CSV table of C-alpha atoms in Angstrom, one decimal:
chain,number,residue,atom,x,y,z
U,1,MET,CA,13.6,14.8,-13.3
U,2,ASN,CA,16.7,13.6,-13.0
U,3,SER,CA,18.8,15.9,-10.9
U,4,VAL,CA,18.5,16.3,-7.0
U,5,ASP,CA,14.9,16.4,-6.2
U,6,PRO,CA,14.3,19.1,-3.9
U,7,LYS,CA,11.2,17.1,-2.7
U,8,ALA,CA,13.8,13.8,-1.2
U,9,PHE,CA,15.3,16.8,1.1
U,10,MET,CA,12.2,18.1,1.8
U,11,ALA,CA,11.1,14.9,3.2
U,12,VAL,CA,13.8,15.1,5.9
U,13,THR,CA,11.1,17.3,7.8
U,14,ALA,CA,8.0,16.3,6.3
U,15,ALA,CA,5.7,13.3,8.6
U,16,ALA,CA,7.4,10.3,8.7
U,17,ARG,CA,5.3,6.8,8.1
U,18,LEU,CA,5.1,4.2,10.7
U,19,LEU,CA,4.1,0.8,10.4
U,20,ALA,CA,3.5,-1.6,13.5
U,21,ILE,CA,3.2,-5.1,13.0
U,22,ASP,CA,1.7,-6.7,15.6
U,23,ASP,CA,-0.6,-8.7,16.4
U,24,SER,CA,-2.0,-7.4,19.4
U,25,GLU,CA,-4.8,-5.2,18.9
U,26,LEU,CA,-4.7,-3.7,22.1
U,27,ILE,CA,-1.2,-2.6,21.2
U,28,HIS,CA,-2.3,-0.8,17.6
U,29,ARG,CA,-4.7,1.0,19.9
U,30,LEU,CA,-2.5,2.0,22.4
U,31,LEU,CA,0.9,2.6,19.9
U,32,LYS,CA,-1.9,4.8,18.0
U,33,PHE,CA,-2.6,7.4,21.0
U,34,ARG,CA,0.6,7.2,22.4
U,35,LEU,CA,2.5,8.1,19.0
U,36,GLN,CA,-0.6,10.9,17.9
U,37,HIS,CA,0.9,14.5,18.6
U,38,GLU,CA,4.6,13.0,17.1
U,39,ARG,CA,4.8,14.4,13.6
U,40,LEU,CA,3.8,10.3,12.8
U,41,GLU,CA,1.2,9.2,9.6
U,42,ILE,CA,0.6,5.7,11.3
U,43,HIS,CA,-0.7,2.4,9.9
U,44,GLY,CA,-0.9,-1.0,11.7
U,45,ALA,CA,-0.9,-4.3,10.2
U,46,ILE,CA,-2.4,-7.5,12.6
U,47,ASN,CA,-0.1,-10.2,11.2
U,48,ALA,CA,3.2,-10.6,9.5
U,49,ARG,CA,2.0,-11.1,5.9
U,50,GLU,CA,-0.2,-8.5,6.0
U,51,GLY,CA,2.7,-6.4,7.5
U,52,LEU,CA,4.7,-7.5,4.2
U,53,VAL,CA,3.0,-6.2,1.8
U,54,MET,CA,1.6,-3.0,3.8
U,55,ALA,CA,5.6,-2.6,3.5
U,56,ARG,CA,5.8,-2.4,0.4
U,57,GLU,CA,3.3,0.0,-0.8
U,58,LEU,CA,3.8,1.7,1.6
U,59,GLN,CA,7.2,2.2,2.1
U,60,PRO,CA,7.4,3.4,5.7
U,61,ASP,CA,10.3,5.2,7.5
U,62,VAL,CA,10.3,2.7,10.2
U,63,ILE,CA,8.8,-0.1,11.2
U,64,LEU,CA,7.8,-1.2,14.6
U,65,LEU,CA,7.8,-4.7,14.7
U,66,ASP,CA,6.7,-7.2,17.3
U,67,ILE,CA,8.7,-11.0,17.5
U,68,ASP,CA,5.8,-13.3,18.8
U,69,MET,CA,3.5,-13.3,16.0
U,70,GLU,CA,1.1,-16.4,14.9
U,71,ASP,CA,1.3,-16.6,11.6
U,72,MET,CA,5.4,-15.9,11.5
U,73,ASN,CA,7.8,-14.6,13.8
U,74,GLY,CA,9.2,-11.2,13.6
U,75,PHE,CA,12.8,-12.0,12.9
U,76,ASP,CA,11.3,-13.9,9.7
U,77,VAL,CA,9.8,-10.7,8.5
U,78,LEU,CA,13.1,-9.1,9.4
U,79,THR,CA,14.6,-11.7,7.4
U,80,THR,CA,12.1,-11.1,3.9
U,81,LEU,CA,12.1,-7.6,4.6
U,82,LYS,CA,16.1,-7.1,4.4
U,83,ASN,CA,16.2,-9.7,1.1
U,84,ASP,CA,13.6,-7.8,-1.0
U,85,PRO,CA,15.2,-4.3,-2.5
U,86,LEU,CA,11.7,-2.5,-2.0
U,87,THR,CA,11.9,-2.7,1.8
U,88,GLN,CA,15.6,-3.1,2.6
U,89,ASP,CA,16.8,0.5,3.9
U,90,ILE,CA,13.3,0.8,6.1
U,91,ALA,CA,14.0,1.2,9.5
U,92,VAL,CA,13.0,-1.5,11.8
U,93,ILE,CA,12.2,-1.5,15.6
U,94,PHE,CA,11.6,-4.2,17.2
U,95,ILE,CA,8.7,-4.3,19.9
U,96,SER,CA,8.5,-7.3,22.5
U,97,GLY,CA,7.4,-8.8,24.9
U,98,THR,CA,10.7,-10.8,25.3
U,99,GLU,CA,13.5,-10.4,27.6
U,100,GLU,CA,15.6,-12.7,26.3
U,101,ALA,CA,18.7,-11.0,25.6
U,102,MET,CA,19.9,-13.2,23.2
U,103,ASP,CA,17.0,-12.5,21.4
U,104,LYS,CA,17.8,-8.6,20.8
U,105,VAL,CA,21.0,-9.6,19.9
U,106,ARG,CA,19.9,-11.7,17.2
U,107,ALA,CA,17.6,-8.8,16.0
U,108,LEU,CA,20.3,-6.7,15.7
U,109,ASP,CA,22.2,-8.6,14.5
U,110,GLN,CA,20.4,-9.0,11.5
U,111,GLY,CA,20.1,-5.7,10.6
U,112,ALA,CA,17.6,-4.1,13.3
U,113,VAL,CA,18.1,-0.8,14.4
U,114,ASP,CA,16.6,-0.9,17.8
U,115,PHE,CA,14.8,-2.7,20.4
U,116,VAL,CA,12.1,-1.8,22.9
U,117,THR,CA,10.6,-4.1,25.5
U,118,LYS,CA,6.9,-4.1,26.3
U,119,PRO,CA,5.1,-2.7,28.1
U,120,PHE,CA,6.8,0.4,26.6
U,121,GLU,CA,7.9,3.8,28.6
U,122,VAL,CA,5.8,6.0,25.9
U,123,VAL,CA,8.6,8.7,26.5
U,124,GLU,CA,11.6,6.2,25.3
U,125,LEU,CA,9.6,4.5,22.4
U,126,LYS,CA,8.9,8.5,20.7
U,127,ALA,CA,12.4,9.2,21.3
U,128,ARG,CA,13.6,5.7,20.1
U,129,VAL,CA,11.6,6.2,16.9
U,130,ARG,CA,12.5,9.8,16.2
U,131,THR,CA,16.0,9.1,16.8
U,132,ALA,CA,15.8,5.8,14.0
U,133,ILE,CA,13.8,8.3,11.4
U,134,ARG,CA,16.7,10.9,12.0
U,135,SER,CA,18.9,8.4,11.5
U,136,GLN,CA,17.6,6.6,8.3
U,137,ARG,CA,16.4,10.0,6.4
U,138,LEU,CA,20.1,10.9,6.6
U,139,LEU,CA,21.5,7.7,5.4
U,140,LYS,CA,19.4,8.2,2.8
U,141,MET,CA,19.9,11.6,1.9
U,142,LEU,CA,24.0,10.7,1.8
U,143,ALA,CA,23.2,7.4,-0.4
U,144,GLN,CA,21.8,10.1,-2.8
U,145,ARG,CA,24.3,12.6,-2.2
U,146,ALA,CA,27.4,10.2,-3.4
U,147,GLN,CA,25.7,9.9,-6.8
U,148,ILE,CA,25.0,13.3,-7.4
U,149,ASP,CA,27.5,15.2,-9.4
U,150,GLY,CA,28.4,18.4,-6.8
U,151,LEU,CA,29.3,21.0,-9.8
U,152,THR,CA,25.8,20.2,-12.1
U,153,GLY,CA,23.3,18.3,-9.6
U,154,LEU,CA,23.1,15.5,-12.2
U,155,TRP,CA,23.8,12.0,-11.5
U,156,ASN,CA,27.1,11.1,-11.5
U,157,ARG,CA,29.2,8.4,-13.5
U,158,ALA,CA,28.4,5.5,-10.9
U,159,TYR,CA,24.8,6.1,-10.5
U,160,MET,CA,24.8,6.2,-14.8
U,161,ASP,CA,26.6,3.0,-14.8
U,162,GLN,CA,24.0,1.4,-12.3
U,163,ARG,CA,21.0,2.4,-13.7
U,164,LEU,CA,21.7,2.2,-17.4
U,165,ALA,CA,22.8,-1.8,-16.4
U,166,ALA,CA,19.4,-1.8,-14.6
U,167,GLU,CA,17.6,0.0,-17.8
U,168,VAL,CA,18.8,-2.4,-20.4
U,169,ASP,CA,18.2,-5.1,-18.6
U,170,GLU,CA,14.1,-3.5,-18.4
U,171,ALA,CA,14.3,-2.4,-21.9
U,172,ARG,CA,15.2,-6.7,-22.6
U,173,ARG,CA,12.7,-8.6,-20.4
U,174,HIS,CA,9.8,-6.2,-21.7
U,175,GLY,CA,10.9,-5.8,-25.1
U,176,GLN,CA,10.7,-1.5,-24.8
U,177,PRO,CA,13.1,0.3,-26.6
U,178,LEU,CA,15.9,2.2,-24.8
U,179,SER,CA,17.9,5.2,-26.2
U,180,MET,CA,20.9,7.3,-24.9
U,181,ILE,CA,22.3,10.1,-25.6
U,182,LEU,CA,25.9,10.9,-25.5
U,183,CYS,CA,27.4,14.4,-25.5
U,184,ASP,CA,30.3,16.8,-24.9
U,185,ILE,CA,30.6,20.4,-25.5
U,186,ASP,CA,32.0,21.6,-28.3
U,187,ARG,CA,36.0,23.9,-27.9
U,188,PHE,CA,35.3,23.1,-24.3
U,189,LYS,CA,39.2,23.8,-22.9
U,190,HIS,CA,39.1,26.7,-25.7
U,191,HIS,CA,36.6,28.4,-23.6
U,192,ASN,CA,38.1,27.4,-20.6
U,193,ASP,CA,41.5,28.9,-21.0
U,194,HIS,CA,40.3,31.6,-22.8
U,195,PHE,CA,37.1,33.1,-20.8
U,196,GLY,CA,39.0,31.3,-17.4
U,197,HIS,CA,37.0,28.3,-15.5
U,198,PRO,CA,34.6,30.0,-13.8
U,199,PHE,CA,33.0,30.7,-16.8
U,200,GLY,CA,33.6,27.0,-18.1
U,201,ASP,CA,31.9,25.6,-14.8
U,202,LEU,CA,28.9,28.2,-16.0
U,203,VAL,CA,29.0,26.8,-19.4
U,204,ILE,CA,28.8,22.7,-17.8
U,205,GLU,CA,26.2,24.3,-14.9
U,206,ARG,CA,24.1,26.3,-17.9
U,207,PHE,CA,24.1,22.8,-20.0
U,208,ALA,CA,23.0,20.8,-17.3
U,209,GLN,CA,19.9,22.7,-16.9
U,210,ILE,CA,18.9,22.0,-20.0
U,211,LEU,CA,19.5,18.5,-20.5
U,212,SER,CA,17.7,17.9,-16.6
U,213,GLY,CA,14.7,20.2,-17.7
U,214,GLY,CA,14.1,17.5,-20.3
U,215,ARG,CA,11.5,14.7,-19.8
U,216,SER,CA,10.5,13.2,-16.4
U,217,SER,CA,11.7,10.0,-17.2
U,218,ASP,CA,14.9,10.6,-19.1
U,219,VAL,CA,17.8,10.2,-16.7
U,220,ALA,CA,20.8,12.8,-17.5
U,221,CYS,CA,23.7,12.0,-15.7
U,222,ARG,CA,27.8,13.7,-16.0
U,223,TYR,CA,30.2,11.8,-17.8
U,224,GLY,CA,33.0,12.9,-16.4
U,225,GLY,CA,34.4,16.5,-17.2
U,226,GLU,CA,32.6,18.3,-20.3
U,227,GLU,CA,30.7,14.9,-21.2
U,228,PHE,CA,27.2,13.9,-20.7
U,229,CYS,CA,25.0,11.1,-21.1
U,230,VAL,CA,21.2,10.6,-21.0
U,231,ILE,CA,19.8,7.5,-20.8
U,232,LEU,CA,15.8,7.3,-22.4
U,233,PRO,CA,14.0,4.5,-21.2
U,234,SER,CA,11.1,3.8,-23.8
U,235,THR,CA,12.6,6.1,-26.3
U,236,THR,CA,13.6,5.1,-29.9
U,237,ALA,CA,16.5,6.4,-31.4
U,238,ILE,CA,14.4,8.5,-34.1
U,239,GLU,CA,12.7,9.9,-30.8
U,240,ALA,CA,16.1,10.5,-28.9
U,241,GLU,CA,17.4,12.6,-31.9
U,242,GLU,CA,15.0,15.0,-31.1
U,243,VAL,CA,15.2,15.4,-27.8
U,244,ALA,CA,19.3,15.8,-28.6
U,245,ASN,CA,18.4,18.8,-31.3
U,246,ARG,CA,16.2,20.5,-28.6
U,247,TYR,CA,19.1,20.4,-26.3
U,248,ARG,CA,21.7,21.0,-28.8
U,249,GLU,CA,19.3,24.3,-30.2
U,250,GLN,CA,18.8,25.0,-26.1
U,251,LEU,CA,22.0,25.5,-25.4
U,252,GLU,CA,22.9,27.0,-29.2
U,253,HIS,CA,20.7,30.2,-28.4
U,254,ILE,CA,21.8,30.8,-24.7
U,255,ALA,CA,22.9,34.8,-24.7
U,256,TRP,CA,26.1,34.6,-22.7
U,257,SER,CA,26.3,38.1,-20.5
U,258,ASP,CA,29.8,38.2,-19.8
U,259,HIS,CA,30.8,37.3,-23.3
U,260,PRO,CA,28.4,39.0,-26.1
U,261,GLY,CA,28.4,37.1,-29.3
U,262,LEU,CA,30.1,34.4,-28.0
U,263,VAL,CA,28.1,31.0,-29.6
U,264,VAL,CA,28.8,27.5,-27.1
U,265,THR,CA,27.9,24.2,-28.9
U,266,ALA,CA,27.7,20.4,-28.3
U,267,SER,CA,28.2,17.6,-30.3
U,268,PHE,CA,25.5,14.4,-29.8
U,269,GLY,CA,25.8,11.2,-30.2
U,270,VAL,CA,22.4,9.2,-30.8
U,271,THR,CA,22.0,5.4,-30.2
U,272,GLU,CA,19.2,2.5,-29.4
U,273,LEU,CA,19.4,-0.2,-28.1
U,274,GLY,CA,19.3,-2.9,-30.4
U,275,SER,CA,20.9,-6.1,-32.6
U,276,GLY,CA,24.6,-5.8,-31.9
U,277,ARG,CA,24.6,-3.3,-28.9
U,278,ASP,CA,21.8,-5.0,-26.3
U,279,THR,CA,24.9,-4.6,-23.4
U,280,VAL,CA,25.1,-1.8,-21.8
U,281,GLU,CA,29.3,-2.1,-22.9
U,282,SER,CA,28.1,-2.2,-26.4
U,283,ILE,CA,25.7,0.5,-26.4
U,284,LEU,CA,28.3,3.2,-24.5
U,285,LYS,CA,30.4,2.3,-27.6
U,286,ALA,CA,28.3,3.1,-30.2
U,287,ALA,CA,27.1,6.1,-28.9
U,288,ASP,CA,30.6,7.2,-28.4
U,289,THR,CA,31.3,6.4,-32.1
U,290,ALA,CA,28.0,8.1,-32.9
U,291,LEU,CA,29.4,11.3,-31.0
U,292,TYR,CA,33.1,11.0,-32.4
U,293,HIS,CA,31.4,11.4,-35.9
U,294,ALA,CA,29.5,14.6,-34.7
U,295,LYS,CA,32.9,15.9,-33.6
U,296,GLN,CA,34.1,15.3,-37.0
U,297,GLY,CA,32.0,16.4,-38.7
U,298,GLY,CA,31.9,20.1,-38.2
U,299,ARG,CA,30.6,20.2,-34.4
U,300,ASN,CA,27.2,21.4,-33.5
U,301,ARG,CA,25.6,18.3,-34.6
U,302,VAL,CA,23.1,15.2,-33.5
U,303,VAL,CA,24.9,11.9,-35.2
U,304,VAL,CA,22.6,8.8,-35.2
U,305,SER,CA,23.6,5.3,-34.6
U,306,ALA,CA,20.7,3.3,-35.6
U,307,PRO,CA,20.6,-0.2,-34.4
U,308,ALA,CA,21.1,-2.9,-37.2
K,1,MET,CA,-3.4,-3.1,50.0
K,2,PRO,CA,-5.8,-5.9,50.8
K,3,ASP,CA,-6.0,-8.9,48.3
K,4,ASP,CA,-9.4,-7.4,47.1
K,5,ALA,CA,-8.9,-4.2,46.8
K,6,PRO,CA,-9.6,-1.9,43.5
K,7,ILE,CA,-6.6,-2.0,40.9
K,8,ARG,CA,-6.3,1.7,39.0
K,9,SER,CA,-4.1,1.9,36.3
K,10,VAL,CA,-0.9,4.2,36.8
K,11,PHE,CA,-2.7,6.5,34.5
K,12,ALA,CA,-5.9,7.0,36.1
K,13,ASP,CA,-5.2,10.6,36.6
K,14,ASP,CA,-4.7,11.3,32.4
K,15,PRO,CA,-7.9,12.4,31.1
K,16,ASP,CA,-6.5,11.7,27.9
K,17,MET,CA,-6.1,8.2,28.6
K,18,ALA,CA,-9.9,7.7,30.0
K,19,THR,CA,-11.4,6.4,27.2
K,20,LEU,CA,-8.4,4.0,26.0
K,21,ILE,CA,-8.2,2.7,29.6
K,22,ASP,CA,-11.8,2.0,29.8
K,23,GLU,CA,-11.4,-0.1,27.2
K,24,PHE,CA,-9.1,-1.6,28.2
K,25,VAL,CA,-10.6,-3.0,31.7
K,26,SER,CA,-14.4,-3.6,30.0
K,27,SER,CA,-12.3,-6.4,27.9
K,28,LEU,CA,-9.7,-7.8,30.7
K,29,THR,CA,-11.7,-10.2,32.2
K,30,THR,CA,-13.0,-12.1,29.1
K,31,ARG,CA,-9.0,-12.4,28.0
K,32,ALA,CA,-8.0,-13.1,31.0
K,33,SER,CA,-10.9,-16.0,31.2
K,34,THR,CA,-10.0,-17.1,27.5
K,35,ILE,CA,-6.9,-17.4,28.5
K,36,LEU,CA,-8.3,-20.4,31.0
K,37,GLU,CA,-10.9,-21.8,28.4
K,38,ARG,CA,-7.7,-22.3,26.0
K,39,LEU,CA,-5.7,-24.2,28.8
K,40,ASP,CA,-8.9,-26.5,29.6
K,41,GLN,CA,-9.1,-27.0,25.9
K,42,GLY,CA,-5.6,-28.3,25.2
K,43,ALA,CA,-4.8,-25.1,22.9
K,44,THR,CA,-2.1,-24.1,25.0
K,45,GLU,CA,-0.4,-22.5,22.2
K,46,GLN,CA,-3.6,-20.6,22.1
K,47,ALA,CA,-3.1,-19.7,25.8
K,48,ARG,CA,0.3,-18.5,25.7
K,49,VAL,CA,0.0,-16.0,22.8
K,50,LEU,CA,-3.4,-14.3,24.8
K,51,ALA,CA,-1.2,-13.9,28.0
K,52,HIS,CA,1.8,-13.1,25.6
K,53,GLN,CA,-0.2,-10.2,24.8
K,54,LEU,CA,-1.8,-9.2,27.8
K,55,LYS,CA,1.7,-9.1,29.5
K,56,GLY,CA,3.0,-6.9,26.5
K,57,ALA,CA,-0.1,-4.5,27.2
K,58,GLY,CA,-0.9,-4.4,30.8
K,59,GLY,CA,1.7,-2.1,31.5
K,60,GLY,CA,1.6,0.0,28.7
K,61,TYR,CA,-2.2,0.4,29.9
K,62,GLY,CA,-0.8,1.8,33.4
K,63,PHE,CA,-1.5,-2.0,35.0
K,64,PRO,CA,1.5,-3.1,36.0
K,65,GLN,CA,0.1,-6.1,38.3
K,66,VAL,CA,-1.7,-7.7,35.2
K,67,THR,CA,1.8,-7.4,33.1
K,68,ASP,CA,3.4,-9.5,35.7
K,69,ALA,CA,0.5,-11.7,36.2
K,70,ALA,CA,0.3,-13.0,32.6
K,71,ARG,CA,4.3,-12.9,32.7
K,72,ILE,CA,4.0,-16.1,35.2
K,73,VAL,CA,1.0,-17.6,33.2
K,74,GLU,CA,3.4,-17.4,30.2
K,75,LEU,CA,6.3,-18.6,31.7
K,76,ALA,CA,4.5,-21.8,33.2
K,77,ILE,CA,3.0,-22.5,29.5
K,78,ARG,CA,6.7,-21.9,27.8
K,79,GLU,CA,8.5,-24.8,30.7
K,80,LYS,CA,5.3,-27.0,30.2
K,81,ARG,CA,4.2,-26.6,33.1
K,82,LEU,CA,0.6,-26.6,32.6
K,83,ASP,CA,-0.5,-27.5,36.4
K,84,ASP,CA,1.0,-24.4,37.0
K,85,ALA,CA,-0.1,-22.1,34.1
K,86,HIS,CA,-3.8,-23.1,35.0
K,87,ASP,CA,-3.1,-22.1,38.4
K,88,ALA,CA,-1.9,-18.7,37.2
K,89,ALA,CA,-4.6,-18.2,34.9
K,90,GLN,CA,-7.1,-18.0,37.5
K,91,ASP,CA,-4.5,-16.0,39.4
K,92,LEU,CA,-5.2,-13.6,36.5
K,93,ILE,CA,-8.7,-13.6,36.3
K,94,ARG,CA,-8.8,-13.2,40.2
K,95,LEU,CA,-6.7,-9.6,39.3
K,96,CYS,CA,-8.2,-8.8,36.5
K,97,THR,CA,-11.6,-8.6,38.5
K,98,ARG,CA,-10.5,-6.2,40.9
K,99,VAL,CA,-8.6,-3.6,37.9
K,100,SER,CA,-10.7,-0.7,37.8
K,101,SER,CA,-10.4,2.5,35.7
């Protein structure tokens, strides 16, 4: 679903996933025992390379990382984690027998969130793990919220720009179709002026609900004002036209209880990635032109601008 | 405390820790002896890693004396004082024979 995923917010209270990367099985046993009553799902890797693989697969909330390992030292592991988009946001706490101040400074400068010296005090380790997880989850929530439109809960324009660029790259790389719907609520200014801003907001919210209720792979965004955009990966223009028509019909059939008989409609411009529209700018322009033709053609319609 | 007095874990009164401590103690002398063996074989880096691991784990199982003794071994190896490392490894073994759960 493209609107705010409630699961993402519920995750704040769910059991966190911890990965310990340490080449001492004595430490793994101790950690597992000492942290068993915390709300943690604990995993262990007995060397650095196994740890890097597990970090990508498990996507833990926090990694406890040893420095002194035989196959790769902890600093190099941290660098690898931070250079990988899949693992760069995982909180890393160094847990090491080293007592060198410069090692601690280096670890924190490289992006570790904390440093615990072995042998560790259990209560201190637990508190530091809890703090790291709490901070990391709040950061994730803030990052997500910064990309969410406040009124509708859809992704905002900034997110759409990033996501569309990523989807265009992906579609070109794999030779997959990619379509886009640009839509605009008809006569929105009139509804807003005539029935008041709260009603205008309600129309926007209801339309957003329709757009976010589509296929799980589709990405609905508020483009700005009463204009919206839906990115449809692995979808041809013909299929996107059907999707747009479903959205159009759903909006048209809403019964507005405070304004019986009122019909609110929207116009849709549909386009597909292809020859002459193989960049973010050109696909947006093509969808905008199709939307313009839908408006000019009498509104409440879908116009497709198929690739050449 | 006499030099041959048994050393008990500071967590000895915690029944939840009993099994964990037993497992640690049962392997301790072997681990310490392996450090000395590696030193004798010239495998100093392996010896250092083993000492480092024991240093990190000892206190966690309630034996800070093991951590301290292993630290001396690791430091001597790091500083390439191999005779001192050898002596320190023997001290570590002696200490580990006194450890009981």
